[in-house]
Structure formats: structure tokens, C-alpha cells
PDB file of C-alpha atoms and ligand atoms in Angstrom:
ATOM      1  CA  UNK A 166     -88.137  42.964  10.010  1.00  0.00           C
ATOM      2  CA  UNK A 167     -88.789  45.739   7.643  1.00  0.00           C
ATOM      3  CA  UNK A 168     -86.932  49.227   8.502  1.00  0.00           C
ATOM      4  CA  UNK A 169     -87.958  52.458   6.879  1.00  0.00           C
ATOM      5  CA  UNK A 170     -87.168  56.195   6.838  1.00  0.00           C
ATOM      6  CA  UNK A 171     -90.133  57.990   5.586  1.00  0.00           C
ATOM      7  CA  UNK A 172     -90.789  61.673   5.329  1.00  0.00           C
ATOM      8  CA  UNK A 173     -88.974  64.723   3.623  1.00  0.00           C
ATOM      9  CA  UNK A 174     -85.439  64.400   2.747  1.00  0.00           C
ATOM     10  CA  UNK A 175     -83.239  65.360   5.550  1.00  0.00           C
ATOM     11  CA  UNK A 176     -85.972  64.968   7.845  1.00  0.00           C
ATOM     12  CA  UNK A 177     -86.807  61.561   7.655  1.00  0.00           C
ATOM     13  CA  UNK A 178     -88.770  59.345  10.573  1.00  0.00           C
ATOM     14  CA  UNK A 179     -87.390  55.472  11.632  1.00  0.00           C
ATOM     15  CA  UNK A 180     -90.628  53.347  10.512  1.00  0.00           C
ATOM     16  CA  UNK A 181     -90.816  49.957  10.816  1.00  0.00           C
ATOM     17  CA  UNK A 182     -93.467  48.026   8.249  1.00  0.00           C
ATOM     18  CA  UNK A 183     -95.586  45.685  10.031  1.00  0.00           C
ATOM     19  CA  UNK A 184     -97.217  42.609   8.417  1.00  0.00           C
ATOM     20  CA  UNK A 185    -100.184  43.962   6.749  1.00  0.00           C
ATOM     21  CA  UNK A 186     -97.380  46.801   4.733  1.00  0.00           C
ATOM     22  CA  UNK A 187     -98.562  49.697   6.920  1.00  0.00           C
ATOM     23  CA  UNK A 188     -95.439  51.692   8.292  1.00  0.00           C
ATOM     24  CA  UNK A 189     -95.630  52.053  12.417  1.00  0.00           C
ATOM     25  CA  UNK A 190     -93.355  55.211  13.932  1.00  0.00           C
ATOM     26  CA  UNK A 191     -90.480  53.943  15.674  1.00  0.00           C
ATOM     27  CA  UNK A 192     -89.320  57.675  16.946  1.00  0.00           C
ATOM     28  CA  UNK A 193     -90.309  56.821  20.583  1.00  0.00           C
ATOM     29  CA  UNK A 194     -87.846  53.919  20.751  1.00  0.00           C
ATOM     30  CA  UNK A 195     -85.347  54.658  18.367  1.00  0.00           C
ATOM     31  CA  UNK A 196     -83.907  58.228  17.133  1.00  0.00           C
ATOM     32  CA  UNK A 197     -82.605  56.531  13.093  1.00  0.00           C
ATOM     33  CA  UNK A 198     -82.314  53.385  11.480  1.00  0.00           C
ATOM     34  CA  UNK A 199     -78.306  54.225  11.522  1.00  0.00           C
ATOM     35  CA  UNK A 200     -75.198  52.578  12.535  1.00  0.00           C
ATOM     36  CA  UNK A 201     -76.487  52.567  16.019  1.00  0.00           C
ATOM     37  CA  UNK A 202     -79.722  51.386  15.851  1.00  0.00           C
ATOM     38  CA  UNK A 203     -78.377  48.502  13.158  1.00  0.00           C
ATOM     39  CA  UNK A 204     -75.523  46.950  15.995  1.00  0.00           C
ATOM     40  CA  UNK A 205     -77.006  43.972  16.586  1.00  0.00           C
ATOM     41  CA  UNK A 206     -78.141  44.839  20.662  1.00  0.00           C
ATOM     42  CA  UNK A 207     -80.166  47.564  18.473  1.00  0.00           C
ATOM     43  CA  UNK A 208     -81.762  45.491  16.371  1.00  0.00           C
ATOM     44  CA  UNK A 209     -82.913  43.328  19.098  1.00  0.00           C
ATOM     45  CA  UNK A 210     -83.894  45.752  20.974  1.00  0.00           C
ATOM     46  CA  UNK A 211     -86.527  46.561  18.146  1.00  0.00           C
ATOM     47  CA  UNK A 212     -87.108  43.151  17.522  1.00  0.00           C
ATOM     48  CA  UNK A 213     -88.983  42.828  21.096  1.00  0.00           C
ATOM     49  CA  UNK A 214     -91.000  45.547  20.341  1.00  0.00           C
ATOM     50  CA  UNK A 215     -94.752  44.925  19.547  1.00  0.00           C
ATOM     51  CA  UNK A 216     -95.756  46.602  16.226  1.00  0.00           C
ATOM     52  CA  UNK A 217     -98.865  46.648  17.226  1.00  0.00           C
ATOM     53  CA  UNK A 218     -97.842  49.169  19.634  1.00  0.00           C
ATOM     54  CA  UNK A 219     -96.319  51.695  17.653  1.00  0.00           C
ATOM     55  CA  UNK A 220     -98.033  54.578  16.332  1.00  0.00           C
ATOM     56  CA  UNK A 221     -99.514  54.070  12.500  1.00  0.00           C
ATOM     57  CA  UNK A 222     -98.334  56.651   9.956  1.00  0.00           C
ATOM     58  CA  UNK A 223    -100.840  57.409   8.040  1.00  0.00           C
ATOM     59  CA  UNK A 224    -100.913  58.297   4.353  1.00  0.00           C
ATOM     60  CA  UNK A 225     -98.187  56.953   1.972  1.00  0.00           C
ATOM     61  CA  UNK A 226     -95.518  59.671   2.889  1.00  0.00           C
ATOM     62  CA  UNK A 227     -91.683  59.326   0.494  1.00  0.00           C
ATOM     63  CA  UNK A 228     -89.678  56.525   1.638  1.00  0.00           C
ATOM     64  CA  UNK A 229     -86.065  58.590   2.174  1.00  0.00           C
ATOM     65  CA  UNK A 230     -82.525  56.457   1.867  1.00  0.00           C
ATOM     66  CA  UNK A 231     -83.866  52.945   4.041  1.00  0.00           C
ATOM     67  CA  UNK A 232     -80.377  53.434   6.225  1.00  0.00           C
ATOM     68  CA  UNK A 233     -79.301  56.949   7.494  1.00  0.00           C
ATOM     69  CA  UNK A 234     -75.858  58.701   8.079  1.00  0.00           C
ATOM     70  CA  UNK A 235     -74.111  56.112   6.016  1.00  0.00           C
ATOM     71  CA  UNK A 236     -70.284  56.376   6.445  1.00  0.00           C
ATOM     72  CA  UNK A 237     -68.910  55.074   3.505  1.00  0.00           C
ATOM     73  CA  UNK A 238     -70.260  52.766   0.617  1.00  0.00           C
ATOM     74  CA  UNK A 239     -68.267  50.178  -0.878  1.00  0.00           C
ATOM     75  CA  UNK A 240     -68.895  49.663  -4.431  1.00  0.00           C
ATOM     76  CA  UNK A 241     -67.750  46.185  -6.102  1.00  0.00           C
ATOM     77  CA  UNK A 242     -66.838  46.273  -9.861  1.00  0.00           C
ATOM     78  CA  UNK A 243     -67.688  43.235 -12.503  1.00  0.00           C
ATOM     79  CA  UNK A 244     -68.328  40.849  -9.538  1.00  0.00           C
ATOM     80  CA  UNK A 245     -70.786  38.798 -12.416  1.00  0.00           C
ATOM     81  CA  UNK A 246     -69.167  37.193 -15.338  1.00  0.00           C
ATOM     82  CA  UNK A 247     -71.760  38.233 -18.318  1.00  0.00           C
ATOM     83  CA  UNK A 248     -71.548  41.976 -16.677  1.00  0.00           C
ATOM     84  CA  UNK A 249     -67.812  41.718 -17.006  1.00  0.00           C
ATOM     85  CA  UNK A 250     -68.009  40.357 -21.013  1.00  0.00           C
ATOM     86  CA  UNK A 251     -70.334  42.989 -21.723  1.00  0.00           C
ATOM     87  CA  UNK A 252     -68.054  45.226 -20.894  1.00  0.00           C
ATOM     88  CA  UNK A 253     -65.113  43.710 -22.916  1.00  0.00           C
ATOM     89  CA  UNK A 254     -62.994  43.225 -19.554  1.00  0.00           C
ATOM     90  CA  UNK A 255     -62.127  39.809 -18.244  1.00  0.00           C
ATOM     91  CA  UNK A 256     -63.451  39.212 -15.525  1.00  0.00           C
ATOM     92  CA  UNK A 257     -60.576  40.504 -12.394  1.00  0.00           C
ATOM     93  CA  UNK A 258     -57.720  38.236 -10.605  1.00  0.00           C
ATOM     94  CA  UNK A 259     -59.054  40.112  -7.551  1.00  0.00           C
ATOM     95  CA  UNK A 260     -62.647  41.942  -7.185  1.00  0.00           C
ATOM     96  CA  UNK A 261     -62.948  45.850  -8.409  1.00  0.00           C
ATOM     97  CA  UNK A 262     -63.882  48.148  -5.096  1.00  0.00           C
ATOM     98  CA  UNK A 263     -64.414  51.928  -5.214  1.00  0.00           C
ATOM     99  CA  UNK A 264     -65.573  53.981  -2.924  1.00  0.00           C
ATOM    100  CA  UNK A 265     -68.847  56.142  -3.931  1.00  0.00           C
ATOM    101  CA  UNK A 266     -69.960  59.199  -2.104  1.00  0.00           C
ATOM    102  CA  UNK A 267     -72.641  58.970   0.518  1.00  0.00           C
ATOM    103  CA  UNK A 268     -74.171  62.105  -0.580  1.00  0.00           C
ATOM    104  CA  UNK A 269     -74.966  60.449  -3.396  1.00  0.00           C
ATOM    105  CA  UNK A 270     -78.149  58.309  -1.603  1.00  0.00           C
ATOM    106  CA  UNK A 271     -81.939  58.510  -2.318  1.00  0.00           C
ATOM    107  CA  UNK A 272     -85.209  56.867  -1.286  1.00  0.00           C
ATOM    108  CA  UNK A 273     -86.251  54.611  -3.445  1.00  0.00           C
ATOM    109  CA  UNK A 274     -88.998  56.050  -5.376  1.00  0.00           C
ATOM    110  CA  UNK A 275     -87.555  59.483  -5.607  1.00  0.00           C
ATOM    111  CA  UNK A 276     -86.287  61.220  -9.177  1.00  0.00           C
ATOM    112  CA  UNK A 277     -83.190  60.355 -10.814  1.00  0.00           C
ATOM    113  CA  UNK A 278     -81.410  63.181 -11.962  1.00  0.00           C
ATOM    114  CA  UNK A 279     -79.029  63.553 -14.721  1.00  0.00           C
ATOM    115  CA  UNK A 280     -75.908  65.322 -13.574  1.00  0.00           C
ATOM    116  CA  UNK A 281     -75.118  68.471 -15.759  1.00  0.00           C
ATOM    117  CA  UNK A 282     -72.962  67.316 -18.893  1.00  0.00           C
ATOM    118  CA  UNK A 283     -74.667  64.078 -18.461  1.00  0.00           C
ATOM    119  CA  UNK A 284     -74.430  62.018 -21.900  1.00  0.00           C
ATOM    120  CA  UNK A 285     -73.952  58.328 -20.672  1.00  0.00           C
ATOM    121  CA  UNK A 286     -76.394  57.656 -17.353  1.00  0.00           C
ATOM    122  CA  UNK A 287     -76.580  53.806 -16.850  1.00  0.00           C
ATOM    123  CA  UNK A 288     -78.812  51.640 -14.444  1.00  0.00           C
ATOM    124  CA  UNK A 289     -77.283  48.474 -11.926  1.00  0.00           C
ATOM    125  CA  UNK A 290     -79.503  47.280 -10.243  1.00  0.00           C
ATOM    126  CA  UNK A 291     -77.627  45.084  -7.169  1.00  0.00           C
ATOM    127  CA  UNK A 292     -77.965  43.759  -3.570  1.00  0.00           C
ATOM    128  CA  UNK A 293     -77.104  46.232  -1.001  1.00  0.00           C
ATOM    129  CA  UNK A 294     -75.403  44.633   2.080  1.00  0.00           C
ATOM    130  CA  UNK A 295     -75.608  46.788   5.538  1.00  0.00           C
ATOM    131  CA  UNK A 296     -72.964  45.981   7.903  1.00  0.00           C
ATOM    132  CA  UNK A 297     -74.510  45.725  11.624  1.00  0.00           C
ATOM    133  CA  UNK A 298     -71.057  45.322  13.759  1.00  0.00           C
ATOM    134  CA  UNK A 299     -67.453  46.729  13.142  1.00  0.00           C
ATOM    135  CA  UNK A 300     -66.073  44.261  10.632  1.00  0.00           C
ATOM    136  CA  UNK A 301     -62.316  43.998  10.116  1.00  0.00           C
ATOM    137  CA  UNK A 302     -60.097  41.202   9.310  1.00  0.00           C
ATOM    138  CA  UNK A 303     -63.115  39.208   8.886  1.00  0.00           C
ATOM    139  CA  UNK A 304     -62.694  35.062   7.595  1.00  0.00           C
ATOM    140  CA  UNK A 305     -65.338  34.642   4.982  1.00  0.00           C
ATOM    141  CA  UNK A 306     -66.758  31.888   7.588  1.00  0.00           C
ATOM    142  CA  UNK A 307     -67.785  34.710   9.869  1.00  0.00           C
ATOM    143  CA  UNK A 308     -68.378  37.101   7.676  1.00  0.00           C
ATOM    144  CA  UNK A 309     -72.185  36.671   7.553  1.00  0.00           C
ATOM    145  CA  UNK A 310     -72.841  37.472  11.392  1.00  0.00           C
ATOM    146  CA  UNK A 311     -71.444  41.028  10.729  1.00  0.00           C
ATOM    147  CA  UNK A 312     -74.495  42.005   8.554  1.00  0.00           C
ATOM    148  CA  UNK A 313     -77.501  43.887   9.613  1.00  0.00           C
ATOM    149  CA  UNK A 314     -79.782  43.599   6.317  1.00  0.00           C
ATOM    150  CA  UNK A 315     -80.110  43.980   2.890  1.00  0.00           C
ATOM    151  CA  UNK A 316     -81.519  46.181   0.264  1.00  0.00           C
ATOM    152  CA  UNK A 317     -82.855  46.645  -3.138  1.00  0.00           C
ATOM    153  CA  UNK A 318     -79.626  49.428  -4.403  1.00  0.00           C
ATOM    154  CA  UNK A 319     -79.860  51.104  -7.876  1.00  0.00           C
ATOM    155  CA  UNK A 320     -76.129  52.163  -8.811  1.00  0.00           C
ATOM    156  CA  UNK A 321     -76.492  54.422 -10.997  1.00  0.00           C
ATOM    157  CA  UNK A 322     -73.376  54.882 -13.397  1.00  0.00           C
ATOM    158  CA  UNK A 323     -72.649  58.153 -15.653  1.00  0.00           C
ATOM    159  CA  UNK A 324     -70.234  55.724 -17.855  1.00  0.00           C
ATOM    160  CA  UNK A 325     -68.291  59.307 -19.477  1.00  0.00           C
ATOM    161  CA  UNK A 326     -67.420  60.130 -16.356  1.00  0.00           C
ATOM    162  CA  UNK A 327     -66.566  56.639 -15.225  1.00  0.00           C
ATOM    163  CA  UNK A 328     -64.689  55.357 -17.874  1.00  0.00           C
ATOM    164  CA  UNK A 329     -63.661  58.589 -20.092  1.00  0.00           C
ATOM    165  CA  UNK A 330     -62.541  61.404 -17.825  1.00  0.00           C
ATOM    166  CA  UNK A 331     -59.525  59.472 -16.008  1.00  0.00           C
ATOM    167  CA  UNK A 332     -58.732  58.393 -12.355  1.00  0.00           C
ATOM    168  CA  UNK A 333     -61.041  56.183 -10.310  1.00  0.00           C
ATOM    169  CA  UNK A 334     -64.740  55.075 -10.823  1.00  0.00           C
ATOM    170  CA  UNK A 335     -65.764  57.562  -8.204  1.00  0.00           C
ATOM    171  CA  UNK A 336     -66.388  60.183 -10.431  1.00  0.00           C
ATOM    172  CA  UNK A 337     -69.323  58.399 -12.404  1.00  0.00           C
ATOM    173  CA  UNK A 338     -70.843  56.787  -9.157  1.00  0.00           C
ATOM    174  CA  UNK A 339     -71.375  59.473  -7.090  1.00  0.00           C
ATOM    175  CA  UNK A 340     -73.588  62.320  -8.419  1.00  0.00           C
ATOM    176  CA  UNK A 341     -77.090  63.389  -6.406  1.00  0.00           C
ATOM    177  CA  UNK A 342     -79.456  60.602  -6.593  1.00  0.00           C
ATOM    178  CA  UNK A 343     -77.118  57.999  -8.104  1.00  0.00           C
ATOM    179  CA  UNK A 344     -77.541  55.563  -4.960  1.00  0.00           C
ATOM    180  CA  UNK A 345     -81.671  54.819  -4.217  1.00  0.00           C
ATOM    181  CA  UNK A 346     -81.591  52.085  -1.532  1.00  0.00           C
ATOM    182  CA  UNK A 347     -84.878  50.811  -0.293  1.00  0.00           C
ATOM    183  CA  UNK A 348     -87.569  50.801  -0.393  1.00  0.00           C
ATOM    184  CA  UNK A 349     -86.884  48.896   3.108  1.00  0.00           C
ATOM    185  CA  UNK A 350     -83.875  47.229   4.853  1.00  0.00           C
ATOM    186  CA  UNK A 351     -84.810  43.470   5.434  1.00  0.00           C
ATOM    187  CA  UNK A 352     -82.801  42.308   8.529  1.00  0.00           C
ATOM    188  CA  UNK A 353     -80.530  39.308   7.630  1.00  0.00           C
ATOM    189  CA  UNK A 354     -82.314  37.496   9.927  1.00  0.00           C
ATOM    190  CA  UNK A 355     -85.286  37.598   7.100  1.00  0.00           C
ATOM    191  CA  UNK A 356     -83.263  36.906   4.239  1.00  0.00           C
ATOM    192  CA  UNK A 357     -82.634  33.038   4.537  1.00  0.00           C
ATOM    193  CA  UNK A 358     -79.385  33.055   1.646  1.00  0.00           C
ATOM    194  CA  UNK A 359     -78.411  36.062  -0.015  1.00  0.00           C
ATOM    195  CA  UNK A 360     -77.008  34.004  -2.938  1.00  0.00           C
ATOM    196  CA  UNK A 361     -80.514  33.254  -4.091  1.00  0.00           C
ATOM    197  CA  UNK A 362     -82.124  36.515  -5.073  1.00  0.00           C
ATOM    198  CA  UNK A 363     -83.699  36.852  -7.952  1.00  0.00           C
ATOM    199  CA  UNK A 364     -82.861  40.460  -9.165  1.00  0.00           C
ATOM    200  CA  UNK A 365     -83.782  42.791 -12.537  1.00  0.00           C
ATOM    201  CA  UNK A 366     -83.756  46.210 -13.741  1.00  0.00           C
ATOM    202  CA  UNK A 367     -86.824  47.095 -16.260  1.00  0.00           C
ATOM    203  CA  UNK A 368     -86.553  50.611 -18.436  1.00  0.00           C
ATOM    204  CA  UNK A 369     -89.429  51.920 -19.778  1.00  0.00           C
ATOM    205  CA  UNK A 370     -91.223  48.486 -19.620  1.00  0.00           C
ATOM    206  CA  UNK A 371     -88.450  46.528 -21.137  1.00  0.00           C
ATOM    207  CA  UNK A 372     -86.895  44.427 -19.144  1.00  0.00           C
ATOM    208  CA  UNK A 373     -83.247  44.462 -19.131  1.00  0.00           C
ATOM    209  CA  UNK A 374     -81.560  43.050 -16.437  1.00  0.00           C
ATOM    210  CA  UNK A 375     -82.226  39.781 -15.244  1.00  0.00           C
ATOM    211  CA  UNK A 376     -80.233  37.532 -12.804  1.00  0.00           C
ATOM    212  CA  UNK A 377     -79.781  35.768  -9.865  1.00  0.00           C
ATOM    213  CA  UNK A 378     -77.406  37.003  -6.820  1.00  0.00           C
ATOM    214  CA  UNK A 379     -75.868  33.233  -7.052  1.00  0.00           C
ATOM    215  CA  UNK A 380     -74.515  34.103 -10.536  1.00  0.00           C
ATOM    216  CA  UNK A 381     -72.199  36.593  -8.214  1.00  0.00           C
ATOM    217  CA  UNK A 382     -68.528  35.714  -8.972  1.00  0.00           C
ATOM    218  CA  UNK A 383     -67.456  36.683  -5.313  1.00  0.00           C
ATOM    219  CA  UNK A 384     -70.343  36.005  -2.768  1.00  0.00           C
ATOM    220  CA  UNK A 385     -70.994  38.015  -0.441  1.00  0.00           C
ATOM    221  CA  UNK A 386     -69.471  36.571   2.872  1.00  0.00           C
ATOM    222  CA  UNK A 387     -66.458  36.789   0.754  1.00  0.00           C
ATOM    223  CA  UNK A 388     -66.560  40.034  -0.521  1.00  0.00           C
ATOM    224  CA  UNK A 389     -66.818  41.125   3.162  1.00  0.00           C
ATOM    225  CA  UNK A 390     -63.765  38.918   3.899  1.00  0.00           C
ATOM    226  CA  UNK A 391     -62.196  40.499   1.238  1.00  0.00           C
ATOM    227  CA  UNK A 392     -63.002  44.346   1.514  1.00  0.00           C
ATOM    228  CA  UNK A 393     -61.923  44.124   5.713  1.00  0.00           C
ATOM    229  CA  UNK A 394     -58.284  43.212   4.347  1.00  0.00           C
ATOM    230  CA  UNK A 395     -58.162  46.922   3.116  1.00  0.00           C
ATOM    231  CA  UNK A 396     -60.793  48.784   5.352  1.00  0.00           C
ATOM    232  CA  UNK A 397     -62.752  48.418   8.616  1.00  0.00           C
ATOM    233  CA  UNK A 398     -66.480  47.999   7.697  1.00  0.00           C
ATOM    234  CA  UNK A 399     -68.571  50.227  10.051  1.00  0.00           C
ATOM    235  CA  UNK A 400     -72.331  49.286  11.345  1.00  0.00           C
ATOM    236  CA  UNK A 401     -74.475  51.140   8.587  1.00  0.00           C
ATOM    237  CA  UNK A 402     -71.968  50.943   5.927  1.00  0.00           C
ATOM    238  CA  UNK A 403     -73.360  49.713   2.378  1.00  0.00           C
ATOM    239  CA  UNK A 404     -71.710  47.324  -0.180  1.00  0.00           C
ATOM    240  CA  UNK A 405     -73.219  47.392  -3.683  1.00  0.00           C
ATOM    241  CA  UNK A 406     -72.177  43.741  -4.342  1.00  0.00           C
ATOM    242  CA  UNK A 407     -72.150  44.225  -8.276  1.00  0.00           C
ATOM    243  CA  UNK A 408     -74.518  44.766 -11.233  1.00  0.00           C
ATOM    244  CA  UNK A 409     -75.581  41.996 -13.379  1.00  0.00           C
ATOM    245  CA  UNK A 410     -75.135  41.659 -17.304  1.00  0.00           C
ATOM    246  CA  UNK A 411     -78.333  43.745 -19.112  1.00  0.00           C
ATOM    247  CA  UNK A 412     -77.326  47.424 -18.283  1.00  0.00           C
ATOM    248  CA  UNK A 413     -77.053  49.996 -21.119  1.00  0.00           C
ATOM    249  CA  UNK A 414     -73.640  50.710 -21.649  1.00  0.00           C
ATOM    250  CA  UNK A 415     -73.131  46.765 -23.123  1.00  0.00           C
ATOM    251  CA  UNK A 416     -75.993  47.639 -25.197  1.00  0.00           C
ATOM    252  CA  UNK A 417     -75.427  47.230 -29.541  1.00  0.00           C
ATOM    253  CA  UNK A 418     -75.558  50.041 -29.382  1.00  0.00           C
ATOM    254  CA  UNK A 419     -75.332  51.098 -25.934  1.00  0.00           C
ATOM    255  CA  UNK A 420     -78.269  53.153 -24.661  1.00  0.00           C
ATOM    256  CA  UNK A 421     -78.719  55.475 -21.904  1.00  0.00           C
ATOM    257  CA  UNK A 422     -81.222  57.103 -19.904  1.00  0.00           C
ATOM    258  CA  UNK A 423     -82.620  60.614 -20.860  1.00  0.00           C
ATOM    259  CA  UNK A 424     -85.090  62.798 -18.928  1.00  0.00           C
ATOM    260  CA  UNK A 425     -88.692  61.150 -19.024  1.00  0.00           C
ATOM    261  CA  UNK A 426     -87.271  57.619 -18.477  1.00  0.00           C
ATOM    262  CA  UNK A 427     -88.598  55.098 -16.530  1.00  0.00           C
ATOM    263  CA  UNK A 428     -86.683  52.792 -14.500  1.00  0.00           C
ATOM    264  CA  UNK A 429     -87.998  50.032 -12.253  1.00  0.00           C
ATOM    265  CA  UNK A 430     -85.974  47.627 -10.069  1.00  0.00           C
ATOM    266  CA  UNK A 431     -86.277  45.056  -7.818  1.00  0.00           C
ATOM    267  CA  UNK A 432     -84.696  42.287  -5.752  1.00  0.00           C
ATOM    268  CA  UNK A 433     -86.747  39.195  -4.594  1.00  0.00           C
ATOM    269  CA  UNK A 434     -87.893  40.055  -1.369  1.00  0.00           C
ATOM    270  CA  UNK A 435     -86.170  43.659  -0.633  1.00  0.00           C
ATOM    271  CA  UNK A 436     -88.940  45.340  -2.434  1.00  0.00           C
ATOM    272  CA  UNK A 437     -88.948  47.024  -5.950  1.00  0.00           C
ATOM    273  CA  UNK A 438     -87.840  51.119  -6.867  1.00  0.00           C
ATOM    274  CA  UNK A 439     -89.673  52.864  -9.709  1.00  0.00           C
ATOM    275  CA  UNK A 440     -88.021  56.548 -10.717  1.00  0.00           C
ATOM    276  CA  UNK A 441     -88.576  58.637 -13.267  1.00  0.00           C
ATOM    277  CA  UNK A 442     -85.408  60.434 -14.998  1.00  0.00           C
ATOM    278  CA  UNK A 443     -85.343  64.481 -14.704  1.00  0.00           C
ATOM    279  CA  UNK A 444     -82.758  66.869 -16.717  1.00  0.00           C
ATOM    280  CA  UNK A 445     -81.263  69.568 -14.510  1.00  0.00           C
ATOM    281  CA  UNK A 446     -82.620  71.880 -13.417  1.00  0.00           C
TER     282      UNK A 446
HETATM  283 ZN1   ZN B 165     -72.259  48.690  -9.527  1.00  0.00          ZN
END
């Protein structure tokens, strides 16, 4: 299945796309595509439903943030081995995490906007990874069965703030619009092996990241292995799983986004974003 939130931000319907791509209105059945819809006796509950059934939305209204009141998402650092060259950094004994701020989420074809001071705005293009049941002390063996869906997630980077100001990651993950997920959440049950996504990031036309999620260092199942040693994964949480090599800051010379850019990305089957880059306002 397909999950959407579509409308005005803040205000945004459940939708669920059907198989000829036209978005049915799942408001009589469900109130969100959330943490509580995502638990897996919510998802099945959907699954019996007959889209044929559901009310049609017409038009092609904004897709909003494909998973609502997020409680925390778990970013992974240098979890692919070119990424981490291009960087200069070996690649880590034990994965990178950092926490980015929820407010920081956007629909997937919605503006990009440069945070005020802004000099160094990057694109990462990763798979997002939805947690469906309360995951902690999970064995890697398992650790598949606790995830709802996936995603197409842009994680967009301001590397001054990352890397230059001091402290933690956080502060160059998590400015407005710095997370677009969607356009859709695929349930897992659609995505046969998340270790064999094709995935890239194209700026203006040019294509610059290009990869595969089996070039991940740390799959996923283990990542969520991993992450529950520290934390207890909640149904609707998000893990960005790690950017590919290709992004701007391992540029010679690096090069970042400025207003009027373009940036398209996609992951094989999770559907494809395409923003433009404003200035503030
Ligand atoms: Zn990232």
C-alpha cells in the first residue's frame, strides 16, 4: 500500500493511492497516517479496506510530510563508505546517530528553504525507515517485523552549522523544510528487500548522487538492532539510514544550493521529490 497526507500544511487528509495513482480519502476510517494508524492491527485494518470504496480526491492537492506527528527521527551518519571518504572521515567503529528535529519535516514537493545565515545547504538523499511497533532491545533477526514502511527522505544538511559551529549534528539537520519525506509511505509489506534500492539525488539536471541501499555499511535490520540499544523506537518514528557518496559538500570544490535551485530525488519504488530552493523571506 501507498499512504498519503495531502492538503495544506497542518491540515493534512490520510489518502491512500490506489492502483491507477489516484489518491482515495481515508478520513472515514482512519483520523492520520501516524503512530497509530502505522501499528501493525492499523495497517491491517486498512489493508481490508476496498479502495474502490473510498472517496476520490480530486485535483492534484500538496502531498504534506507522508507520516504525521512523528516523535523523534533518528538520523545515521556515514553509514556508506564513499560518503564517509568524501568526507575525509574513516568510516566509524560504531554507526553516527543524531537526533534531528521533527519540526523540521515537509511534503515532498514543497520549497526548500535556506535558513537565515545559510552559506553551506547540502542535499542526502536516503531511505526513510518508519517504525510500525514499539521497538527496543531488538536482535537484528527481528528487527525487520518492527517496520511499518519506507520512504523517499531528503536530509537536508546546512554543513556550517553542522560541522563549524560546535556540539552535535543537530544544529545543521534540523531547520524548516530540511526533512521532505514522501511523496508516499510504501508499507514493508511492498518493499520485497530494502537493501536493493536503487537511490539518487539530481541538482539542476545533473545528476549527483547515485547508489544502491546495499552499498549501506550497516543495513537496516541492524541499524534498528543497533539504535534500540540506546532508545526505544516508537510506531511512526523515522530513521534516515544514511546519504550516499555524490552530495555537495565532497564536491572539488564543494558546492551548495542557492535560491532558484533545483533538486530532484528519488528511491526505486518510494516515489521521486522535486523542490525548488527559496532565500528567506
Ligand atoms: Zn543524512
Amino acid at each position: 500500500m501507498k499512504l498519503v497526507r495531502y492538503g495544506n500544511p497542518g491540515k493534512e487528509q490520510p489518502g491512500l493511492v490506489d492502483s491507477t495513482g489516484q489518491i482515495r480519502n481515508l478520513s472515514g476510517h482512519i483520523q492520520d497516517v501516524n503512530g497509530e494508524t502505522l501499528a501493525l492491527a492499523g495497517l491491517a485494518r486498512i489493508a481490508k479496506l476496498d479502495p474502490a470504496t473510498l472517496p476520490l480526491v480530486s485535483g492534484s492537492p500538496r502531498l504534506g510530510p507522508c507520516v504525521g506527528q512523528v516523535s523523534k527521527i533518528v538520523g545515521v551518519g556515514l553509514n556508506y563508505a564513499r560518503h564517509a571518504a568524501e568526507t575525509g572521515q574513516e568510516p566509524p567503529k560504531e554507526p553516527i546517530l543524531f537526533l534531528k528535529a521533527t519540526s523540521s519535516l515537509s511534503g515532498a514537493n514543497d520549497p526548500i528553504l535556506l535558513p537565515r545565515g545559510s552559506q553551506k545547504m547540502d542535499w542526502e538523499v536516503e531511505l526513510g525507515v518508519v517504525i510500525g511497533t514499539t521497538a527496543r532491545y531488538v536482535r537484528t533477526e527481528e528487527a525487520l517485523s518492527y517496520v511499518a514502511g519506507y520512504c523517499t527522505l531528503n536530509d537536508v544538511s546546512e554543513r556550517a552549522f553542522q560541522n563549524e559551529r560546535g556540539g552535535q549534528f543537530t544544529k545543521g539537520k534540523s531547520a524548516d523544510t530540511f526533512g521532505p519525506i514522501g511523496p508516499w509511505l510504501v508499507t514493508a509489506d511492498d518493499v520485497r528487500n530494502p537493501q536493493a534500492l536503487d537511490l539518487f539525488c539530481e541538482i539542476n539536471g545533473e545528476m549527483r548522487q547515485q547508489s544502491n541501499t546495499g552499498d549501506m555499511m550497516m543495513p537496516v535490520a541492524r541499524l534498528i538492532s543497533y539504535i534500540t540499544e540506546f532508545m526505544t523506537l516508537m510506531p511512526g518514528d523515522l530513521i534516515a539510514t544514511g546519504t550516499p557518496s555524490g552530495v555537495g559538500h565532497g564536491m572539488k570544490p564543494p558546492q551548495f544550493l542557492k535560491a532558484g535551485d533545483r533538486v530532484r530525488c528519488a528511491v526505486a519504488g518510494l516515489g521521486e521529490q522535486r523542490h525548488e530552493v527559496f532565500a528567506p523571506l
